[in-house]
Coordinates of C-alpha atoms and ligand atoms in Angstrom, one line a residue:
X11 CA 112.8 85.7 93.8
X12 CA 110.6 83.7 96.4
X13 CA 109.4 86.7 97.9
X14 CA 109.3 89.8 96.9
X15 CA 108.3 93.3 99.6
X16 CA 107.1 96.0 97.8
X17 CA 107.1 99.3 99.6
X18 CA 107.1 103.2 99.3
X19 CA 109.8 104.9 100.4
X20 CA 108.6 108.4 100.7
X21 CA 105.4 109.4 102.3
X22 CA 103.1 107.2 100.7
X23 CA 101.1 107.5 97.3
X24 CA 104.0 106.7 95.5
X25 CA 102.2 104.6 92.9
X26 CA 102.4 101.1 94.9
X27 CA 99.4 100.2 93.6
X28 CA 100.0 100.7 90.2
X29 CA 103.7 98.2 90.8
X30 CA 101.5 95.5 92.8
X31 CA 99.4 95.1 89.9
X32 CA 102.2 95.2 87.5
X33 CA 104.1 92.6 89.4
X34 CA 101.1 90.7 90.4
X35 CA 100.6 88.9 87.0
X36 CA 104.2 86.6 88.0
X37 CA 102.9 85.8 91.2
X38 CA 101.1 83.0 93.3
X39 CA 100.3 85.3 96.2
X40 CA 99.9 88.7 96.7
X41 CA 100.1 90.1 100.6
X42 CA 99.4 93.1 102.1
X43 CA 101.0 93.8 105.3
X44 CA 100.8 97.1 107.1
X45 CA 98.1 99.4 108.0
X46 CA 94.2 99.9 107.2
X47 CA 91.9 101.7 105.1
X48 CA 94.2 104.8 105.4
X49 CA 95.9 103.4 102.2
X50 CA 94.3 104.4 98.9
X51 CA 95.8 102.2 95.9
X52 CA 94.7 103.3 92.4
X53 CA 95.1 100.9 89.9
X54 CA 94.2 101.9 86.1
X55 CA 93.3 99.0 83.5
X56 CA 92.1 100.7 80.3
X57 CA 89.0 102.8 81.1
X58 CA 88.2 101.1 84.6
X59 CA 90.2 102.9 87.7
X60 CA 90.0 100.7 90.8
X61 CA 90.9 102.4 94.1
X62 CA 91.6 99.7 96.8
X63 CA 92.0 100.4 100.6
X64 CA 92.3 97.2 102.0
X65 CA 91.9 94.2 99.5
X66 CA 95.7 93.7 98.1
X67 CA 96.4 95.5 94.3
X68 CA 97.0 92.1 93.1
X69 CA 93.0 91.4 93.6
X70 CA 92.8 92.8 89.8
X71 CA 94.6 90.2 88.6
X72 CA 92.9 86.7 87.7
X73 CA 95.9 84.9 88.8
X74 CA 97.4 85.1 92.1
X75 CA 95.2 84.3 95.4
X76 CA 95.5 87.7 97.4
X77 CA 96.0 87.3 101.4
X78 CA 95.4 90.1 104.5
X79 CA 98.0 89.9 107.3
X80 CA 98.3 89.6 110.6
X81 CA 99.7 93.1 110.8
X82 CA 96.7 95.0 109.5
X83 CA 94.2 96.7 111.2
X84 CA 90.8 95.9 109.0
X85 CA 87.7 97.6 108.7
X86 CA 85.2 94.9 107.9
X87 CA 82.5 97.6 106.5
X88 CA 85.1 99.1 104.2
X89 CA 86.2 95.5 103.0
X90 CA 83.0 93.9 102.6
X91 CA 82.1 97.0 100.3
X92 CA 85.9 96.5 98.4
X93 CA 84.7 92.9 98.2
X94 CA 81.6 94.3 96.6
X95 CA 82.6 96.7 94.1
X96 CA 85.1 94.0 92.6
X97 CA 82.2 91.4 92.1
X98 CA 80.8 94.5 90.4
X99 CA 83.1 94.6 88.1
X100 CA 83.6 91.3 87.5
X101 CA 86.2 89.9 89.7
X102 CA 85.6 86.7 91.6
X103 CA 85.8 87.4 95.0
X104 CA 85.5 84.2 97.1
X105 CA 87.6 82.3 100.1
X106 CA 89.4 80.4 96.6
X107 CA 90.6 83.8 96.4
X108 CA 91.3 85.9 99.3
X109 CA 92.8 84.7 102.7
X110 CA 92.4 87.5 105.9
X111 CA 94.5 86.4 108.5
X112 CA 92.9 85.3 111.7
X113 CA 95.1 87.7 113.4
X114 CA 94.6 90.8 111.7
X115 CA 92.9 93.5 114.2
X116 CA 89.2 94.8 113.4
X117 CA 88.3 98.6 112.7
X118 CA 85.2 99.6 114.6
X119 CA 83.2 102.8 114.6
X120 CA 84.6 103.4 117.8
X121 CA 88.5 103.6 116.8
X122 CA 87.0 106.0 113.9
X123 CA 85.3 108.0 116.6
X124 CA 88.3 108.2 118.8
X125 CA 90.7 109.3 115.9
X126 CA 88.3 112.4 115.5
X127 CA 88.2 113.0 118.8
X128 CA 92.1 113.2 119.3
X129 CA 92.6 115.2 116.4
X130 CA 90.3 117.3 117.8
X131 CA 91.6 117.7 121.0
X132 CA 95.3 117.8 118.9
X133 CA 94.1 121.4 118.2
X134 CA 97.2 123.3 116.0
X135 CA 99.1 120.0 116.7
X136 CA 97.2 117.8 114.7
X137 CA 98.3 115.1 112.9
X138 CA 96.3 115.3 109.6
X139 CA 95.1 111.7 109.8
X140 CA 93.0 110.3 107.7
X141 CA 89.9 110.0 110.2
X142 CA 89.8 106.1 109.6
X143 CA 90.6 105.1 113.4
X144 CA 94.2 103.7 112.6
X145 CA 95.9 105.3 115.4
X146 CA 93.1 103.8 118.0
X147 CA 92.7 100.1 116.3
X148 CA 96.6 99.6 116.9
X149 CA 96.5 101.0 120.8
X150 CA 93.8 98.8 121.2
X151 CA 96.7 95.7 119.8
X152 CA 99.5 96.7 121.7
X153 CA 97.1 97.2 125.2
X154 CA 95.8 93.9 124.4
X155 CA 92.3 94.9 124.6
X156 CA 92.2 94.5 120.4
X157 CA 89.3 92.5 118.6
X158 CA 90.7 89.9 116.4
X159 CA 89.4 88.4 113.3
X160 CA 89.5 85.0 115.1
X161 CA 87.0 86.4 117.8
X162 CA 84.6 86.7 114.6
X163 CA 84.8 82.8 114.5
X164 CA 83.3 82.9 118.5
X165 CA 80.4 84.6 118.7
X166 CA 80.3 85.3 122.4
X167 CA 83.6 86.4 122.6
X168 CA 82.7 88.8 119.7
X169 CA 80.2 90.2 121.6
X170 CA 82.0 90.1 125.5
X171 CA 84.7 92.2 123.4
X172 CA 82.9 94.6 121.6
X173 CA 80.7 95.4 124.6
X174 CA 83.5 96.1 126.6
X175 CA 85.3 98.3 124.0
X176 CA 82.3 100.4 122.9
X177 CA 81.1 101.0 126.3
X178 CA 84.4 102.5 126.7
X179 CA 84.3 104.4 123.8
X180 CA 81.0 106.1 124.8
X181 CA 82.3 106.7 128.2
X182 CA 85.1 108.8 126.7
X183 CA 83.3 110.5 124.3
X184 CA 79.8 111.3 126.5
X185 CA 80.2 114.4 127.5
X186 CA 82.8 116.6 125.0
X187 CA 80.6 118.8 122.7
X188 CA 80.3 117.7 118.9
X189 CA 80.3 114.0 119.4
X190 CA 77.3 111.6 119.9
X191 CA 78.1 107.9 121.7
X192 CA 77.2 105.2 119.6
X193 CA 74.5 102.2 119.9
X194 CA 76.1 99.6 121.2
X195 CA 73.9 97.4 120.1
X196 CA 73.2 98.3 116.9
X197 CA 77.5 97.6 116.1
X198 CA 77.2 94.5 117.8
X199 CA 74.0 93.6 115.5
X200 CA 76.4 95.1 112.3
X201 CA 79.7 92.9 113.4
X202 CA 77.9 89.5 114.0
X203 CA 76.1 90.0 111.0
X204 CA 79.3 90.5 109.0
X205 CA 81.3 87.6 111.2
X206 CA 79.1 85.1 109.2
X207 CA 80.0 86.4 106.0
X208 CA 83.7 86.8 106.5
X209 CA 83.9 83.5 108.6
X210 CA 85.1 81.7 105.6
X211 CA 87.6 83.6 104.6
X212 CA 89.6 83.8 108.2
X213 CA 92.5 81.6 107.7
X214 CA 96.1 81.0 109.3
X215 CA 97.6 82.3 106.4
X216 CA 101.5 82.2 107.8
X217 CA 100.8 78.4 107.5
X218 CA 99.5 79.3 103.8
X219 CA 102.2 81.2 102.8
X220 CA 104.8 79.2 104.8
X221 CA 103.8 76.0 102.5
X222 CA 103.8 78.2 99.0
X223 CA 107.2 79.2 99.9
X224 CA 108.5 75.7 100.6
X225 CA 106.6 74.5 97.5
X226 CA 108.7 77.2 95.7
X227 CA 105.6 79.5 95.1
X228 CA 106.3 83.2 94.3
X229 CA 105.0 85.6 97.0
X230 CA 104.7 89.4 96.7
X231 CA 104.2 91.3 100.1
X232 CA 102.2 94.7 99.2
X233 CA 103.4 97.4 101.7
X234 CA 101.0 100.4 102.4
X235 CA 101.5 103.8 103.6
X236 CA 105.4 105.3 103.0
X237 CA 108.5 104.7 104.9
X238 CA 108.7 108.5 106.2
X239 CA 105.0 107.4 107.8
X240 CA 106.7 104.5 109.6
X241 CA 106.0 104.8 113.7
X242 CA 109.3 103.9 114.8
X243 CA 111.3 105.4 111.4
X244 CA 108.9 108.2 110.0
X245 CA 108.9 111.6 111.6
X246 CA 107.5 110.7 114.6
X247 CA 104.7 111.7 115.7
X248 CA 103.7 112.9 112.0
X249 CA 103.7 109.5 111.3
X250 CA 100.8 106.4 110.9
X251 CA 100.7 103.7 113.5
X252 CA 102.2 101.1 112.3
X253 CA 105.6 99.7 110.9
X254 CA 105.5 100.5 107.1
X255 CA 108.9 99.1 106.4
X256 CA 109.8 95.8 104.4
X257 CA 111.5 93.8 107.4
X258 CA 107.4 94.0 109.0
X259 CA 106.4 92.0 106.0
X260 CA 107.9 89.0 107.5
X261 CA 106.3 89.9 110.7
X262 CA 102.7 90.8 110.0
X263 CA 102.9 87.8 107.2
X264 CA 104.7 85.2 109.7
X265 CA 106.5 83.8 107.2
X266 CA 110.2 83.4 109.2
X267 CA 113.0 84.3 107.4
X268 CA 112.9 83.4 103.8
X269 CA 116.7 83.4 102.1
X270 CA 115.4 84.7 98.6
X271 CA 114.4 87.6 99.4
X272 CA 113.9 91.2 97.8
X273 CA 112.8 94.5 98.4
X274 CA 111.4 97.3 96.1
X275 CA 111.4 100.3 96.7
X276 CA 108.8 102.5 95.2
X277 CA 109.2 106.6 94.8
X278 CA 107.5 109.1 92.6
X279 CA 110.1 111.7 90.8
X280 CA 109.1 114.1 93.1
X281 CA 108.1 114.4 96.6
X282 CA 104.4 114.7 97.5
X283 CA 102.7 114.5 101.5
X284 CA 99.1 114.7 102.7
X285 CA 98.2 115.5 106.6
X286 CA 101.1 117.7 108.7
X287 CA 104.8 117.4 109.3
X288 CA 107.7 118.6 108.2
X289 CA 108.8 118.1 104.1
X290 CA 111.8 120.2 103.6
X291 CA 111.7 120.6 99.7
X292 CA 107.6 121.4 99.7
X293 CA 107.6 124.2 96.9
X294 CA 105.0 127.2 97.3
X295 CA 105.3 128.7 93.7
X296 CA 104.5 128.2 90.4
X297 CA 105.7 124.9 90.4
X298 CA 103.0 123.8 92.9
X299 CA 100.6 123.9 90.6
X300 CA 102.4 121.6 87.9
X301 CA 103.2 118.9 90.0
X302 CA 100.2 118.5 91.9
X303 CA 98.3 119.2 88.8
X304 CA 94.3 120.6 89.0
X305 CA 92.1 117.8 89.8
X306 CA 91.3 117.3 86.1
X307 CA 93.3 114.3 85.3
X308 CA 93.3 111.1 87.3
X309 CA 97.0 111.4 88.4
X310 CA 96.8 114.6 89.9
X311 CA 98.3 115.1 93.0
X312 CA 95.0 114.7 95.4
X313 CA 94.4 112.3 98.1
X314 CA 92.8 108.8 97.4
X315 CA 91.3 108.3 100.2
X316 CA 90.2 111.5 101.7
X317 CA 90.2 113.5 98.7
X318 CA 92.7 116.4 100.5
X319 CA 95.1 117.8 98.0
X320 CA 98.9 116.2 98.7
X321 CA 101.3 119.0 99.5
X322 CA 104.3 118.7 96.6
X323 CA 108.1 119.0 96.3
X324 CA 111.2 118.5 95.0
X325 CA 112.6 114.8 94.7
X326 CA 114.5 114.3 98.2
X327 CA 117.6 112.4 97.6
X328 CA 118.6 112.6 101.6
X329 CA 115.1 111.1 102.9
X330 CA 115.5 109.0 99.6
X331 CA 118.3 107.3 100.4
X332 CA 117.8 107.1 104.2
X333 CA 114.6 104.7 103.9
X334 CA 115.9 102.6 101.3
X335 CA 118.9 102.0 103.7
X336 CA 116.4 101.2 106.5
X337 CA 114.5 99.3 103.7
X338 CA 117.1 96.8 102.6
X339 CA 116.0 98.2 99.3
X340 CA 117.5 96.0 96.3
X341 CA 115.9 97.5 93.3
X342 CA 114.0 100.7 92.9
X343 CA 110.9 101.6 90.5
X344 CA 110.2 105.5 90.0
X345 CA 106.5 106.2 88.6
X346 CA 105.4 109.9 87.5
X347 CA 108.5 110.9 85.5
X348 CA 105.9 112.2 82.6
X349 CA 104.1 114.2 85.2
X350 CA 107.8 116.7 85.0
X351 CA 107.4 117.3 81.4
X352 CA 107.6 121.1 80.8
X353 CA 109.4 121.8 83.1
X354 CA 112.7 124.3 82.5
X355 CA 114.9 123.0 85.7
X356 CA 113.8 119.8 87.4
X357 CA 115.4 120.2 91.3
X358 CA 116.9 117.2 93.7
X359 CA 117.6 117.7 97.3
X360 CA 121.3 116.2 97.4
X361 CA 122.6 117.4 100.8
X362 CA 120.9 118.7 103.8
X363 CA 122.7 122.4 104.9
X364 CA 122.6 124.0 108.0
X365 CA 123.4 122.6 111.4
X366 CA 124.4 118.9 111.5
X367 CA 121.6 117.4 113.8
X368 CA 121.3 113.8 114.9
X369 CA 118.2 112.7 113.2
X370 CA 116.8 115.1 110.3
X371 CA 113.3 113.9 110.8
X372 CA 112.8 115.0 113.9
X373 CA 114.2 118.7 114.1
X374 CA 110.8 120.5 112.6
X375 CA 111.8 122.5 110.1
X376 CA 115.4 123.3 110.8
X377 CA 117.3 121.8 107.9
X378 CA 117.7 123.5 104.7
X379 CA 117.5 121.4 101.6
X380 CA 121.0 122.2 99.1
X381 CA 119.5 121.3 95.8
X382 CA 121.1 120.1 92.4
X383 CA 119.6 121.5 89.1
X384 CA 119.1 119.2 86.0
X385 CA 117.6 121.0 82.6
X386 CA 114.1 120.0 82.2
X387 CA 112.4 118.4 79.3
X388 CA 109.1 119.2 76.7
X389 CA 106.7 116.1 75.7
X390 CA 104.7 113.7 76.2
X391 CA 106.3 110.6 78.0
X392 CA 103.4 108.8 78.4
X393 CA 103.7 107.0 75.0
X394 CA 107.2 105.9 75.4
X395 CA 108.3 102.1 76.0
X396 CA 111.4 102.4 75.5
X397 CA 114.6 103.9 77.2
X398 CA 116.3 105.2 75.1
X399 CA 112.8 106.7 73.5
X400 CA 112.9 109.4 76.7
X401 CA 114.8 112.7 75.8
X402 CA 117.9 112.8 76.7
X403 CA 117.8 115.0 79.9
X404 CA 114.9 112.8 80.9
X405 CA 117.2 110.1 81.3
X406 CA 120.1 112.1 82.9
X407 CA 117.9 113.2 85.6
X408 CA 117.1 109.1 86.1
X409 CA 120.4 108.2 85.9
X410 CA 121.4 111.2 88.5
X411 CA 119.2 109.5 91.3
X412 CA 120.9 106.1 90.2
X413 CA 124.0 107.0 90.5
X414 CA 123.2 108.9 94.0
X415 CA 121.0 106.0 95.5
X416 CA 123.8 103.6 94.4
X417 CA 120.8 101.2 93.5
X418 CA 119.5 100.1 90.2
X419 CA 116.1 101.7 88.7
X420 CA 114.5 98.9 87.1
X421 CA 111.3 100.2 86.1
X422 CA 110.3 103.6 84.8
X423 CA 106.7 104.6 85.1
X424 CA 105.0 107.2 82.5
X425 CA 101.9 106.7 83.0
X426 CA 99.1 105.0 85.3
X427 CA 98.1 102.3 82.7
X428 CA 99.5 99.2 83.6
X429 CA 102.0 99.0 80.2
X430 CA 102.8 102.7 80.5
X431 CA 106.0 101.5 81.9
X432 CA 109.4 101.1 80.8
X433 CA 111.2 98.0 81.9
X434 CA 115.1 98.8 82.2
X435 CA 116.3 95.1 82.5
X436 CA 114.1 92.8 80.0
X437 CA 114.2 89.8 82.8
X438 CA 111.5 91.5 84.3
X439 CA 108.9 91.5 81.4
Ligands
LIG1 P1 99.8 104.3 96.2 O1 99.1 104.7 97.5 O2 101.3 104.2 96.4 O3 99.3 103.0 95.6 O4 99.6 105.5 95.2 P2 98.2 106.2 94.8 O5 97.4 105.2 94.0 O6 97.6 106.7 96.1 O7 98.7 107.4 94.0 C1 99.4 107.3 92.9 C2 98.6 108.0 91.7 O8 99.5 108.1 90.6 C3 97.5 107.1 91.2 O9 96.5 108.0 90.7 C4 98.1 106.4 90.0 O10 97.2 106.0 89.0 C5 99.0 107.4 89.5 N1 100.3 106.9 88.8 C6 101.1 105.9 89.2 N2 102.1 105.8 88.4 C7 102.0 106.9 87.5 C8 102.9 107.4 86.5 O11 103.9 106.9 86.2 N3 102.4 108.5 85.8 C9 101.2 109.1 86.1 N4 100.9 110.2 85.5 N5 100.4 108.6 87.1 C10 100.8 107.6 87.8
LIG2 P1 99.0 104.8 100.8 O1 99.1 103.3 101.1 C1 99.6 108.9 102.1 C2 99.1 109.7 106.4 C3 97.9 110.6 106.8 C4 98.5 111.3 108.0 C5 99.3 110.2 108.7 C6 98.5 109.5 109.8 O2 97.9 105.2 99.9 O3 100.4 105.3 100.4 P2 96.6 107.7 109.8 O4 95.2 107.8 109.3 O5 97.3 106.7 109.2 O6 96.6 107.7 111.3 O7 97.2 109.1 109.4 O8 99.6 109.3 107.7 N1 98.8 108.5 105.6 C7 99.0 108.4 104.3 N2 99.5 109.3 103.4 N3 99.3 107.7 101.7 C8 98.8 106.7 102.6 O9 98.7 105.4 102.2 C9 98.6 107.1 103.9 N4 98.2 106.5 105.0 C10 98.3 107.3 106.0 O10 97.6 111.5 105.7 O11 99.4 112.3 107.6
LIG3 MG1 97.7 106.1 98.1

């Protein structure tokens, strides 16, 4: 396929990262498209763990030429430091490499500033976000008052802009108790500073990807966040701020309408959410434990980004099937089966009971998951390859979504480690 949109289709975390990088070694591009340094992509290749915000999973791998797009908001501290660790360990990182759309919005300390200080003032109805000024960087876009990274290319326009929206910032902050303004100067010191090194690597890359499609190139588009996050989709206003969905990929990317396309979706055999909102099958009992594990091995169930330990569940088929309608999804990779080993009675929400309401994600915990039991399974998964390897009621339970979803599952993940993966149709290998 000419392009292919990965995304998650529950709340994020599903294991994207680990799919990207997968994926990435058949590809001539790899794009991400939505959101900030609010995602946290952990990528495991033997003993080295990279966790990526920004810079697209497909980074890792020597091959493709990895692109930020117009859609995403982009901290240039937090990328120059990605950029940083990678040439640490031994990545090239250069404008050969990486393309950052000269449309993409810039992260400043200000947006971060303001997210704390509306969570703040959010009180009991906080949102839980992830404190890196997401939220303020894309009502900065859609008021039109945004700083673009093709203002980095014009130095005085940098500055006119950033004056403008610090002094702002300070003005709203100034006088609520617990928050300090912040030197205007000194950021516009920081951002000109980093303008020159990142001038480079500003590009037009709808143009860029535009030509690799018409050249036949193969493009992956790296979604971020989940769909249940999605601001116009997710459960609003639990949600991030911006459009987490495949069809954005075109959008934020510019790359029209491509006729070969497809869409993967992404979900973890259970259910898992960090920051508030509703989640219908979170469990509160022994099973909590299992799924979201202690903190002692790298998988376990605690955020990448912030650190905060993900709230866990049962596998919901209804929110399941719901975003990989709104997806367009074509084929579907789970990750995490291993993590249900042990388990007597693995649980999927099939139906929602209750009152029928127009739009389950925005009731608030009204709707009262009906659940179908599958017998669990003991061992290890992590060393299987091959299907028919799993135990039996391993595979029923795979086969169960499959059959509910009505979509194939191409890939089964045991295991963080790039091969711990087993690949259902062998045209993918
Ligand atoms: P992303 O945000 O969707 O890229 O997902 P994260 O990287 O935030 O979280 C997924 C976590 O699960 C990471 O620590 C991955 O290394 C890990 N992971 C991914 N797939 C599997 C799998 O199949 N089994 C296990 N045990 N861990 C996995
Ligand atoms: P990846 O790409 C999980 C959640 C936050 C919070 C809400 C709003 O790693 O899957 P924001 O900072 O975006 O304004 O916070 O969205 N959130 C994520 N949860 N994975 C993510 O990204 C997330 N990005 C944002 O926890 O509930
Ligand atoms: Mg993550």
């Amino acid at each position: 396929m000419a392009l292919d949109i990965l995304i998650g289709v529950q709340w994020g975390d599903e294991g994207k990262g680990r799919f990207v990088d997968l994926l990435s070694q058949q590809m001539d591009y790899v794009a991400r498209f939505a959101g900030g340094d609010n995602a946290g992509h952990t990528i495991h290749i033997g003993e080295r763990v990279f966790k990526l915000h920004l810079l697209p999973s497909g980074m890792i791998d020597p091959r493709p030429i990895s692109v930020l797009g117009a859609g995403m908001v982009i901290n240039p501290v937090v990328l120059l430091k990605e950029m940083e660790f990678l040439r640490e360990s031994g990545i090239p990182v250069n404008p050969s490499r990486l393309l950052i759309s000269h449309r993409a919005h810039l992260v400043t300390p200000g947006h971060r500033l303001l997210d704390q200080l509306n969570e703040a003032r959010r009180g009991a109805q906080k949102i839980g976000t992830t404190g890196r000024g997401i939220g303020p960087a894309y009502v900065d876009k859609v008021n039109r008052s945004g700083i673009l990274f093709n203002d980095l290319l014009i130095p005085d326009r940098l500055i006119d802009k950033l004056t403008m929206h610090m002094e702002e910032v300070n003005q709203r902050v100034r006088d609520v108790v617990g928050f300090e303004t912040i030197p205007v100067d000194q950021v516009i010191d920081d951002y000109t500073a980093m303008a020159e090194i990142l001038r480079p690597y500003i590009a037009d890359v709808g143009e860029v990807l535009r030509q690799a499609l018409s050249r036949g190139k193969r493009i992956l588009a790296e979604g971020a966040q989940g769909a249940l996050l999605d601001i116009d989709h997710g459960g609003y206003p639990f949600v991030t701020s911006s459009s987490c969905l495949a069809p954005n990929a075109l959008l934020s990317l510019g790359v029209g309408m491509p006729k070969d396309v497809r869409v993967i979706g992404v979900f973890k055999a259970f259910q898992t959410r960090v920051g508030e909102g509703d989640f219908p099958t979170e469990v509160f009992d022994e099973t909590t434990a299992i799924l979201r594990g202690d903190g002692s091995k790298p998988w376990d169930e605690f955020g990448t980004t912030t650190g905060r330990p993900r709230r866990v569940g049962w596998l919901d088929g209804v929110l399941l099937r719901q975003m990989a309608a709104l997806n367009g999804v074509s084929v579907l990779g789970l990750t995490k089966l291993d993590v249900l080993s042990g388990l007597p009675v693995v649980k999927m929400c099939t139906a929602y009971g209750g009152q029928k309401v127009l739009d389950p994600l925005l009731v608030q915990g009204q709707v009262e998951p009906t659940y179908q039991d599958f017998p669990g399974w003991e061992g290890d998964l992590q060393s299987v390859r091959k299907w028919l390897d799993l135990p039996s009621n391993a595979r029923h339970y795979v086969e169960a979504i499959e059959a509910f979803m009505d979509i194939p599952i191409r890939w089964v993940s045991v295991g963080p480690e790039r091969q711990q993966v087993i690949y259902r149709d062998e045209d993918d290998r």
